[in-house]
Short mmCIF file of C-alpha atoms in Angstrom, two decimals:
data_model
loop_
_atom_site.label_atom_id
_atom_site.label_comp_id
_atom_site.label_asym_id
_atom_site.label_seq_id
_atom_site.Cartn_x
_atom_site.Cartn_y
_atom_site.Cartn_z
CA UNK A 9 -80.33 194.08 -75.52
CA UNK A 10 -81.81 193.10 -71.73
CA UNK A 11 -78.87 191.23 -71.15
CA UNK A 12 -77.15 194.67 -71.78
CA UNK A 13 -79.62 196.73 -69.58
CA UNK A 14 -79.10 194.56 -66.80
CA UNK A 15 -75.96 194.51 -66.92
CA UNK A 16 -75.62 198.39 -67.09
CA UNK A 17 -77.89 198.98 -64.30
CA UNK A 18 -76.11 196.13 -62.08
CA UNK A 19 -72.63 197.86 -62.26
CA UNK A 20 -74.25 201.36 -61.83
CA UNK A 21 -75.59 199.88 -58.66
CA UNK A 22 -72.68 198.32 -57.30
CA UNK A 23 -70.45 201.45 -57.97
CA UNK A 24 -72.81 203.78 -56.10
CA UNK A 25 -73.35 201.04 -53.46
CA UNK A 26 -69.49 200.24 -52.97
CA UNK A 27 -68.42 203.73 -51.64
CA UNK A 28 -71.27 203.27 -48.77
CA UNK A 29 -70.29 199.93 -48.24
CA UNK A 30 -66.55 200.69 -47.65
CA UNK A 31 -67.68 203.45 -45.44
CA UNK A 32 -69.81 201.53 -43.37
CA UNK A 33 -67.33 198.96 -43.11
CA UNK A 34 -65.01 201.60 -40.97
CA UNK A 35 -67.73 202.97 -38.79
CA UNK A 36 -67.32 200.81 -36.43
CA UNK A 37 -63.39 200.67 -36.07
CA UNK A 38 -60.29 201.37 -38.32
CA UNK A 39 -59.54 197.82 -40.78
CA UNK A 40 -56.88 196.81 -42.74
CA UNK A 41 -57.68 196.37 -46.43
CA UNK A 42 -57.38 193.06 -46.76
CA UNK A 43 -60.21 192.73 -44.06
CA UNK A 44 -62.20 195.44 -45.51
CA UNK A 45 -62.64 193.00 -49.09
CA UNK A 46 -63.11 190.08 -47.30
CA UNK A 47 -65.61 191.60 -45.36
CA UNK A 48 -67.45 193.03 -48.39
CA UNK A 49 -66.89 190.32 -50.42
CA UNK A 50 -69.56 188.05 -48.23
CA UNK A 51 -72.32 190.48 -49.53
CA UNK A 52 -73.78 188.21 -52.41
CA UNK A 53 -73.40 190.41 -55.75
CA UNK A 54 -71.37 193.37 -54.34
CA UNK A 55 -68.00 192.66 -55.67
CA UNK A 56 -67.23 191.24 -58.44
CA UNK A 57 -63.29 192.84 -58.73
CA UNK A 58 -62.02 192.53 -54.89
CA UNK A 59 -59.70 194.87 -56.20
CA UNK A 60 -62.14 197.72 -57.16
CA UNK A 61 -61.92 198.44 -53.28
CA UNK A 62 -58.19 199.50 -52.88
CA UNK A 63 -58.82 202.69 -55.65
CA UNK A 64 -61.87 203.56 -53.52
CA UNK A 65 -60.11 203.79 -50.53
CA UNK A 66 -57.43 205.79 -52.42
CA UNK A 67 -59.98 208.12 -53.75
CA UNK A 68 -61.57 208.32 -49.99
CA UNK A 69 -58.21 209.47 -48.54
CA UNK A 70 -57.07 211.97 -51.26
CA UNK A 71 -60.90 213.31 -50.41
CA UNK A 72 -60.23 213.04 -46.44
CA UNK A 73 -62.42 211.14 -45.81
CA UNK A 74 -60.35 208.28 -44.46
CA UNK A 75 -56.91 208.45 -43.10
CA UNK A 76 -54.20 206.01 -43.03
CA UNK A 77 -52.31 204.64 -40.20
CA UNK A 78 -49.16 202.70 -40.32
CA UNK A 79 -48.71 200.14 -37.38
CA UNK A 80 -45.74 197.92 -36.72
CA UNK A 81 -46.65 194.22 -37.40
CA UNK A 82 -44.56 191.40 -35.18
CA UNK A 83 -45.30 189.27 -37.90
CA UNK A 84 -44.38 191.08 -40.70
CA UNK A 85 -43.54 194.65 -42.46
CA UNK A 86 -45.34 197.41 -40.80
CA UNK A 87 -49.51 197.63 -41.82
CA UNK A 88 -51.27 200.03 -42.97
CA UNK A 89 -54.98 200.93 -41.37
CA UNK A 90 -57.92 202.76 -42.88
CA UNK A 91 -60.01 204.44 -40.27
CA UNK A 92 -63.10 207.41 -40.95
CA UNK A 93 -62.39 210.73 -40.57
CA UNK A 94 -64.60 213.16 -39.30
CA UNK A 95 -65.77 214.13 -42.59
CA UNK A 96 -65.79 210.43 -43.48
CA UNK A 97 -68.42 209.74 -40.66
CA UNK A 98 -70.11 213.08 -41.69
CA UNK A 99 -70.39 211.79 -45.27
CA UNK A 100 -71.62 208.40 -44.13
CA UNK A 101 -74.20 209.85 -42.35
CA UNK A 102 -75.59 211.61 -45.32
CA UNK A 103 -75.19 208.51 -47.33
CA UNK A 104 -77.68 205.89 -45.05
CA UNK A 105 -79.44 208.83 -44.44
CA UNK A 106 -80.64 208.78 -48.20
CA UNK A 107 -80.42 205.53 -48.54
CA UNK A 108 -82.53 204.86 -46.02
CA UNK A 109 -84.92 207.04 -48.06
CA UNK A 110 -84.63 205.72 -50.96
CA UNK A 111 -85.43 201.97 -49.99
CA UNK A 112 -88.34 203.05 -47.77
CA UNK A 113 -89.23 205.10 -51.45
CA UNK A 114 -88.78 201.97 -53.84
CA UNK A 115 -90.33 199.80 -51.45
CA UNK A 116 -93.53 201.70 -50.83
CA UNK A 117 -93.91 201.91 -54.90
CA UNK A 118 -93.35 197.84 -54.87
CA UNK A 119 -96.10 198.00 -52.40
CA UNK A 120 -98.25 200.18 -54.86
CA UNK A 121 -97.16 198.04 -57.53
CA UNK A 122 -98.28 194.32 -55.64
CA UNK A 123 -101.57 196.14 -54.53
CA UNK A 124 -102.49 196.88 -57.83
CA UNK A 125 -101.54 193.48 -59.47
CA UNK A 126 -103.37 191.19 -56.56
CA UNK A 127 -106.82 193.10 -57.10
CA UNK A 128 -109.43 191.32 -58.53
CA UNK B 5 -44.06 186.68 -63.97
CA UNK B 6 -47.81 186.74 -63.89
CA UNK B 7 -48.02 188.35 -60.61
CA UNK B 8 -45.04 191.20 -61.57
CA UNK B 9 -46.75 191.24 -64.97
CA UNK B 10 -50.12 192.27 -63.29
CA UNK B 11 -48.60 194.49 -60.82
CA UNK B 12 -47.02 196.72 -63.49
CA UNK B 13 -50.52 196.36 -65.46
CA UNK B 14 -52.14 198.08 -62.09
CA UNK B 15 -49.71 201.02 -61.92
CA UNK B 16 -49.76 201.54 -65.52
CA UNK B 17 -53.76 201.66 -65.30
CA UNK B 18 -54.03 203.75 -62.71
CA UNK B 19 -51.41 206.22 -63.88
CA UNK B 20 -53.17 206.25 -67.41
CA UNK B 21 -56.27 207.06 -65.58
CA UNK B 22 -55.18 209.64 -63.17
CA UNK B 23 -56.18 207.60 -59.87
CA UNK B 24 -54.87 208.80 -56.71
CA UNK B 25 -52.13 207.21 -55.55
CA UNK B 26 -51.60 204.60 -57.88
CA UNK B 27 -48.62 203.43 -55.89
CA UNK B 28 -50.61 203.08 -52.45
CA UNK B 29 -52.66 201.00 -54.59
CA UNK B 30 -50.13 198.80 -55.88
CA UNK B 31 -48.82 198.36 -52.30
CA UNK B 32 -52.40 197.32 -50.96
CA UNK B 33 -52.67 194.68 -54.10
CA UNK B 34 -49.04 193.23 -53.17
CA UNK B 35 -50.10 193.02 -49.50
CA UNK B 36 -53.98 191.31 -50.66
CA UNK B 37 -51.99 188.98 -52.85
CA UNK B 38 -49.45 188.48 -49.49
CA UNK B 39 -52.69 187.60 -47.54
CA UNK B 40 -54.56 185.61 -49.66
CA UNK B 41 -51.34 183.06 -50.69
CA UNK B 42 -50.33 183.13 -46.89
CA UNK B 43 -49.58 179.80 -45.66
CA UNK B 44 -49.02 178.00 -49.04
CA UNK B 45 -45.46 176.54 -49.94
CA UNK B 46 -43.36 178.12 -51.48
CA UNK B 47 -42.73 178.65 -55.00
CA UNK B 48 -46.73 179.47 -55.10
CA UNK B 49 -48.04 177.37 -57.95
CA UNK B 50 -49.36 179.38 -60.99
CA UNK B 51 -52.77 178.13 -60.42
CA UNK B 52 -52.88 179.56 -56.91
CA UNK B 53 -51.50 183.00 -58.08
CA UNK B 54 -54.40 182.85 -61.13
CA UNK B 55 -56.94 182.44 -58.94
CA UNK B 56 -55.92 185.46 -56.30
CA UNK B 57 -55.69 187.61 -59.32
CA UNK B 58 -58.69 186.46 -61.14
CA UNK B 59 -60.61 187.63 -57.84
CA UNK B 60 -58.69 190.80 -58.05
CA UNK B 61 -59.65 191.43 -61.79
CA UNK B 62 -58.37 193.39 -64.07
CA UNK B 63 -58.06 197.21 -63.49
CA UNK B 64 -59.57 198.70 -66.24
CA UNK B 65 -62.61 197.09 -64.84
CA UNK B 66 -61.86 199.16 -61.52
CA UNK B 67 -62.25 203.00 -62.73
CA UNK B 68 -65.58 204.09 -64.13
CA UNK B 69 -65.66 205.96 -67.61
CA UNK B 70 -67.73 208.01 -66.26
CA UNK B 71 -64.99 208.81 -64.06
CA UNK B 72 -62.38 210.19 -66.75
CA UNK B 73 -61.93 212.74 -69.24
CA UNK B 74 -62.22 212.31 -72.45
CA UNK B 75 -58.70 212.55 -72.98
CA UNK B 76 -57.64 210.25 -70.43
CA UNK B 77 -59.87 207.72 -71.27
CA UNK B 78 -58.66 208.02 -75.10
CA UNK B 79 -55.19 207.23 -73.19
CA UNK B 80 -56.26 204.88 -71.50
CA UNK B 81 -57.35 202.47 -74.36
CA UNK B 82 -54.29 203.21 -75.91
CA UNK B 83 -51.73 202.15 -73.23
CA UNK B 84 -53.69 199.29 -72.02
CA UNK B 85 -57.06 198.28 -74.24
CA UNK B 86 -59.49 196.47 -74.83
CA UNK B 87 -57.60 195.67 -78.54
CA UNK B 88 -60.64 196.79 -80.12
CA UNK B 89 -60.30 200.53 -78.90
CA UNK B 90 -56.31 200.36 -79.62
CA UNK B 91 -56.92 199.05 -83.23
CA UNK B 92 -59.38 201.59 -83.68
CA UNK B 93 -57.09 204.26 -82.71
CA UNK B 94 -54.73 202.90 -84.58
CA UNK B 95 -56.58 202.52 -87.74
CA UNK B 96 -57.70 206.21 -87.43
CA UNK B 97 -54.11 207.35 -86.66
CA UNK B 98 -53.08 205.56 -89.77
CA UNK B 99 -55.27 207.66 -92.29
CA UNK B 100 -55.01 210.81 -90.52
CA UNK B 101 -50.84 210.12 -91.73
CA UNK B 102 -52.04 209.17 -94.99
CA UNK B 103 -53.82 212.27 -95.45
CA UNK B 104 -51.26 213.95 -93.94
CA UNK B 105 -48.23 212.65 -95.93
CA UNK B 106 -49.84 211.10 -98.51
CA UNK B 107 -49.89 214.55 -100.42
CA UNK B 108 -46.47 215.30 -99.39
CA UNK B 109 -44.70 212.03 -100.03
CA UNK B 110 -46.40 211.04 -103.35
CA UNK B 111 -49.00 207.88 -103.97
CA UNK B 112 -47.10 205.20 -103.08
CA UNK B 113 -47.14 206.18 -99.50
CA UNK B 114 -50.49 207.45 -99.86
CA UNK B 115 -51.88 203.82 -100.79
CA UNK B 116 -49.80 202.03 -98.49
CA UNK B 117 -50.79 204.01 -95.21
CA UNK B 118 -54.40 203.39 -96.90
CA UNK B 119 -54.00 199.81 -97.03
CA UNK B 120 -52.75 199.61 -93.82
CA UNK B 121 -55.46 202.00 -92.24
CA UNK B 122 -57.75 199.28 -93.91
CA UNK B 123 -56.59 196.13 -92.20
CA UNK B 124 -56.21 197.61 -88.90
CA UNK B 125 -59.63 198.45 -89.01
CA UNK B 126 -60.97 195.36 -90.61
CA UNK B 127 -58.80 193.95 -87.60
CA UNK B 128 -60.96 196.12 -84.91
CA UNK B 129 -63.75 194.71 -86.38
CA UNK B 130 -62.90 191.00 -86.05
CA UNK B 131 -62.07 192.33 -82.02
CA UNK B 132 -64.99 193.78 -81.30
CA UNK B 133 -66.67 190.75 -80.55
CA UNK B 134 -68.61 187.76 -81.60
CA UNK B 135 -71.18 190.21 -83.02
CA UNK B 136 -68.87 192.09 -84.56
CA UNK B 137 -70.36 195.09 -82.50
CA UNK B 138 -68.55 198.03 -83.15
CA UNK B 139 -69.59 201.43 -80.39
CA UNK B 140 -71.01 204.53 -81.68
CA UNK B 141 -67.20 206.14 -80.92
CA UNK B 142 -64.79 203.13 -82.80
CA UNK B 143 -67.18 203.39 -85.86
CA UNK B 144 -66.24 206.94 -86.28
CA UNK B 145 -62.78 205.96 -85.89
CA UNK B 146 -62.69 202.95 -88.23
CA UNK B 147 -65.02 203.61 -90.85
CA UNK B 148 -63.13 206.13 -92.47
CA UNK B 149 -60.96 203.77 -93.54
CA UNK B 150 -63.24 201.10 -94.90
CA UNK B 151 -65.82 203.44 -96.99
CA UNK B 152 -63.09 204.76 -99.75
CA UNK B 153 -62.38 200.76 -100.00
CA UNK B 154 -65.56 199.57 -100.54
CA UNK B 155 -67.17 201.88 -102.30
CA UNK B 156 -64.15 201.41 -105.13
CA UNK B 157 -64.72 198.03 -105.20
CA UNK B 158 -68.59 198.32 -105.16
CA UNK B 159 -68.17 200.76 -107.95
CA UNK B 160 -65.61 198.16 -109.65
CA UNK B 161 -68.16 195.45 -109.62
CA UNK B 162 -71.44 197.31 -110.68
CA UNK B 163 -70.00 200.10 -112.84
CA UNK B 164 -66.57 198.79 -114.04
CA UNK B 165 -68.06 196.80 -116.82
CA UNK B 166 -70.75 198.68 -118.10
CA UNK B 167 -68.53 201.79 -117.79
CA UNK B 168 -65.74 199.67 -119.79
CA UNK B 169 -67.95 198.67 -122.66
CA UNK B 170 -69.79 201.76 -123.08
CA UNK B 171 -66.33 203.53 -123.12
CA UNK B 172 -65.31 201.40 -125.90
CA UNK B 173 -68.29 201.53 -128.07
CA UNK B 174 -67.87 205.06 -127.71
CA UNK B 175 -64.87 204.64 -129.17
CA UNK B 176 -65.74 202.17 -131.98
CA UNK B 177 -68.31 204.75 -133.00
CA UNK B 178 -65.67 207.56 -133.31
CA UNK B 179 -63.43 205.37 -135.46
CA UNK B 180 -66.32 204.66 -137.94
CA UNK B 181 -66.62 208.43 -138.14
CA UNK B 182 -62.90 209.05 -138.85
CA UNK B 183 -62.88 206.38 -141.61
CA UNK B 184 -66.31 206.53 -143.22
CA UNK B 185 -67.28 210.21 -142.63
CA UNK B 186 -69.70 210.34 -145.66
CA UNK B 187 -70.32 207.02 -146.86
CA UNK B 188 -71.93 203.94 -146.18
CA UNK B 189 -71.00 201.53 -143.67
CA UNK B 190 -69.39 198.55 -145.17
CA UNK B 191 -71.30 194.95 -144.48
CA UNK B 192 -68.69 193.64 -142.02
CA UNK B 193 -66.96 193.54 -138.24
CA UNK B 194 -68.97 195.62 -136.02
CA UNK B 195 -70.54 198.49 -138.57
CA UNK B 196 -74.01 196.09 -138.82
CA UNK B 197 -74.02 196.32 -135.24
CA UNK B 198 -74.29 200.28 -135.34
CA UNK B 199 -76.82 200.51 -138.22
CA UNK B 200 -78.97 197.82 -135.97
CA UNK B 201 -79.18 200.34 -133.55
CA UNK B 202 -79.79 203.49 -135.99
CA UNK B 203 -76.40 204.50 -136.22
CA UNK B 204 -75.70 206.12 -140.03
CA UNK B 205 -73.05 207.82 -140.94
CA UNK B 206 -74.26 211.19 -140.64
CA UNK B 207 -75.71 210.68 -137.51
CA UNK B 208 -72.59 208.97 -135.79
CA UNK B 209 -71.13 212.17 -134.07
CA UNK B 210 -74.80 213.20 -132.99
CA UNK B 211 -75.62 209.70 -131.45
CA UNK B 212 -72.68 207.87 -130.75
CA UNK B 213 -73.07 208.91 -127.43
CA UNK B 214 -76.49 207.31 -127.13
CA UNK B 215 -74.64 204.14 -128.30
CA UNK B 216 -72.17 203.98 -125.42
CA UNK B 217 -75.41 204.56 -123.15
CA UNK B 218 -77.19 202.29 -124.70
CA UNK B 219 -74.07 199.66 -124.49
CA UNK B 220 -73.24 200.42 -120.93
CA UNK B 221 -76.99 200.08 -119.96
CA UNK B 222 -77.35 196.52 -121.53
CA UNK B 223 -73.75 195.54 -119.94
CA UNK B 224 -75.13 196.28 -116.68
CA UNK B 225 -78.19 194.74 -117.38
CA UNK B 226 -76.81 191.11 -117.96
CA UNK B 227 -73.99 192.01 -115.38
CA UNK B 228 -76.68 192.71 -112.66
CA UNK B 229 -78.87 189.98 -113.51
CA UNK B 230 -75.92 187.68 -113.03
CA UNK B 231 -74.66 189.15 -109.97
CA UNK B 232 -78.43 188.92 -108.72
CA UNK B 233 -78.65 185.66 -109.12
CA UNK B 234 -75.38 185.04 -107.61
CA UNK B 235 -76.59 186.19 -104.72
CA UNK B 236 -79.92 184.55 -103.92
CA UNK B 237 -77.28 181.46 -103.28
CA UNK B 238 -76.26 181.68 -99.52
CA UNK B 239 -72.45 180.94 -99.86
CA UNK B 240 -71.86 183.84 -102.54
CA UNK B 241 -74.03 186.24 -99.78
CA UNK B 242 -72.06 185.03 -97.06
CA UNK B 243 -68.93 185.65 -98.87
CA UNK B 244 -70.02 189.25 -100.00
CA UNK B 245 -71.05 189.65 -96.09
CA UNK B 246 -67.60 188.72 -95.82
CA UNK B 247 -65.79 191.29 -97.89
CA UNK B 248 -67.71 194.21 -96.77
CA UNK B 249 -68.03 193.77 -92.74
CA UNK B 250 -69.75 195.29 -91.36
CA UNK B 251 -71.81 196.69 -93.64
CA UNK B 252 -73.27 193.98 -95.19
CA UNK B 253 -73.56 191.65 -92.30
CA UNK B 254 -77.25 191.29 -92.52
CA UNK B 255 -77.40 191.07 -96.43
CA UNK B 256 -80.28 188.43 -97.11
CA UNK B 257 -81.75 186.73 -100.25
CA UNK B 258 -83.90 189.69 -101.09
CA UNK B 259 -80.97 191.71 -101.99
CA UNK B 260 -80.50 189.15 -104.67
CA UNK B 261 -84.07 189.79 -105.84
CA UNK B 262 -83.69 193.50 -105.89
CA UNK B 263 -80.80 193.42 -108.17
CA UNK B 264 -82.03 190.38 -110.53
CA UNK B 265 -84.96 192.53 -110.95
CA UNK B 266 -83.53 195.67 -111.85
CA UNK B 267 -81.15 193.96 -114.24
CA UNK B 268 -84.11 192.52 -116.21
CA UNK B 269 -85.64 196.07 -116.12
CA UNK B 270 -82.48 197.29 -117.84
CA UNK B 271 -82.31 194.42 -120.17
CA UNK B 272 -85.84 194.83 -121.36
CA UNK B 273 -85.53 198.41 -121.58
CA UNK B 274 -82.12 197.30 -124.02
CA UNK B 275 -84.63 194.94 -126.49
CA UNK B 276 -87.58 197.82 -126.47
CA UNK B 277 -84.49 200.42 -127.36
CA UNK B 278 -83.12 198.20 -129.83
CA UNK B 279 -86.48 197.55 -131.70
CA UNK B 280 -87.30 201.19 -131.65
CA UNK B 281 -84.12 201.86 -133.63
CA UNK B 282 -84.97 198.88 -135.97
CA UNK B 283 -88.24 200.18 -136.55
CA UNK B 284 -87.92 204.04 -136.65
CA UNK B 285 -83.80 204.35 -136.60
CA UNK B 286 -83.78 206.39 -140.25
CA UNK B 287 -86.98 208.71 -139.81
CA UNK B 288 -86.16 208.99 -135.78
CA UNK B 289 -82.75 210.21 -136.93
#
């Protein structure tokens, strides 16, 4: 029954923490997806299905908040590049923003929680 | 093969589940499959390709329930699985056509979609994993099917024989009355047998029901003391487990006890009836 509860909670996790994580990925500049799951996949205990990252980028462009952009390769067919849209950096935003609050939130009640259990 | 196999299995997936683009998808997949087996010889071994699309995984395991309707999810077993889902929807499929038709196409049909609604499900059971866990939603769909089943062949093995040998004591009792209606029993075949329980003549129509209760409740009695201590041994419990998944999964030796005890309850109740009648039978009459 634990083994069940954890493993609930750890896939509830990663799903929420995947979107942000694919976001993030883009802030910086537009990636192919290839590079985008090799780039998540060196975060210990993110991904378990590489794939799970191309329907989230899917999802994220039917939403606009990422837009595709085909470039001709030299070495190959042409490529196709995810980069943040405006909303996309928008949404982003919002996203660390609460994340950000949440960790300083679960943190300061681990805090609470090692105060309490180191008194004498 | 394995690589075209899993490509359609993508599409199909994501079409099943309404995803956006499903064929974007599949193009990103063939290009991550492209990348990842760059450089390597070609014909790419099996083991190579295995090991790209192990790391892929498998796309059910890529949309969320929570993500789909109810409808699309029910869809979504279907086309693609797990087996336990499809067998359950299968097996409930299967008796909603024996209801259905059964009526309409006579018992044959009736029975054989039955039968066949049974071992799908008893199949969706042996799927559903080592524990033979079935979810809150595939026990609604499969135990339908199994209940009628086992609670015939429940009924068979604790009421059948009582049931039978009350039912034809009954009977012996009525043919007495046809053939002696006023006079004595004669001293042979069964007739001692009814007069040892207070059975006269006279009183025949007014009691031979009590003697087909009385026979049915000391036919269950030994019956149920056997069958209780049948099962305080662990291979006839496992065996019963066996028959009656999942119900009976956790059956244990107490069971056993249970049943041993209330078929020496009936049984002594049988001996205290039996001397009452000897004692009292003519003025109790």
């Amino acid at each position: 029954m634990n083994d069940r509860l954890l493993d609930n909670w750890t896939t509830q996790l990663r799903k929420g923490l995947l979107d942000l994580c694919v976001l993030s990925a883009l802030a910086e500049t537009r990636m192919y997806g290839y590079d985008i799951v090799r780039r998540l996949r060196s975060i210990e205990g993110l991904v378990i299905s590489e794939g799970t990252i191309y329907p989230i980028l899917g999802r994220f462009s039917r939403d606009g908040l990422v837009q595709t952009v085909l470039e001709e390769s030299k070495a190959g067919p042409a490529r196709k590049y995810y980069q943040l849209t405006a909303t996309g950096r928008e949404v982003l935003e919002r996203m660390n923003a609460a994340w950000v609050q949440i960790v300083k939130g679960v943190g300061s009640l681990q805090s609470e929680t090692d105060t309490e259990n180191n008194e004498p | 093969m394995l690589y075209d196999q899993y490509v359609r299995r993508v599409h199909t997936v994501l079409t099943a589940a309404g995803a956006p683009n499903p064929d974007d998808v599949v193009a990103d997949i063939r290009d991550h499959v492209d990348r990842e087996l760059e450089g390597l010889a070609e014909p790419v071994s099996d083991t190579a390709m295995e090991g790209v699309l192990t790391r892929l995984g498998q796309p059910q395991q890529w949309i969320g329930d929570d993500q789909l309707s109810w409808w699309r999810k029910t869809l979504l077993r279907v086309r693609t699985g797990p087996e336990d889902w499809r067998l359950a929807y299968a097996t409930f499929g299967t008796i909603l056509l024996a209801l259905l038709f059964g009526g309409l196409l006579g018992e044959t049909v009736l029975v054989v979609l039955w039968a066949g609604s049974f071992i799908l499900a008893r199949a969706a059971i042996a799927t559903a994993g080592e524990s033979n866990d079935l979810t809150e939603g595939q026990k609604w769909l499969v135990y339908p099917s199994l209940v009628p089943v086992y609670a015939l062949l429940l009924a068979a093995v604790f009421l059948g024989p009582a049931a039978g040998v009350g039912d034809y004591a009954d009977s012996l009792s009525y043919q007495a009355l046809r053939e002696y209606p006023a006079g004595d029993l004669p001293r042979a075949g069964y007739y001692p047998l009814l007069e040892s329980v207070g059975i006269t003549p006279g009183a025949i129509d007014v009691r031979s029901g009590i003697l087909a209760i009385y026979a049915a409740a000391l036919t269950a009695g030994i019956s149920w003391t056997i069958l209780g201590l049948v099962l305080l041994l662990k291979r006839p419990r496992r065996l019963t487990a066996a028959v009656f998944r999942p119900f009976l999964d956790h059956m244990s030796r107490a069971w056993g006890v249970t049943l041993l005890v209330i078929g020496l309850v009936l049984l002594a109740l049988c001996v205290m009836a039996t001397v009452a009648a000897h004692a009292w039978g003519h003025h109790y009459f």
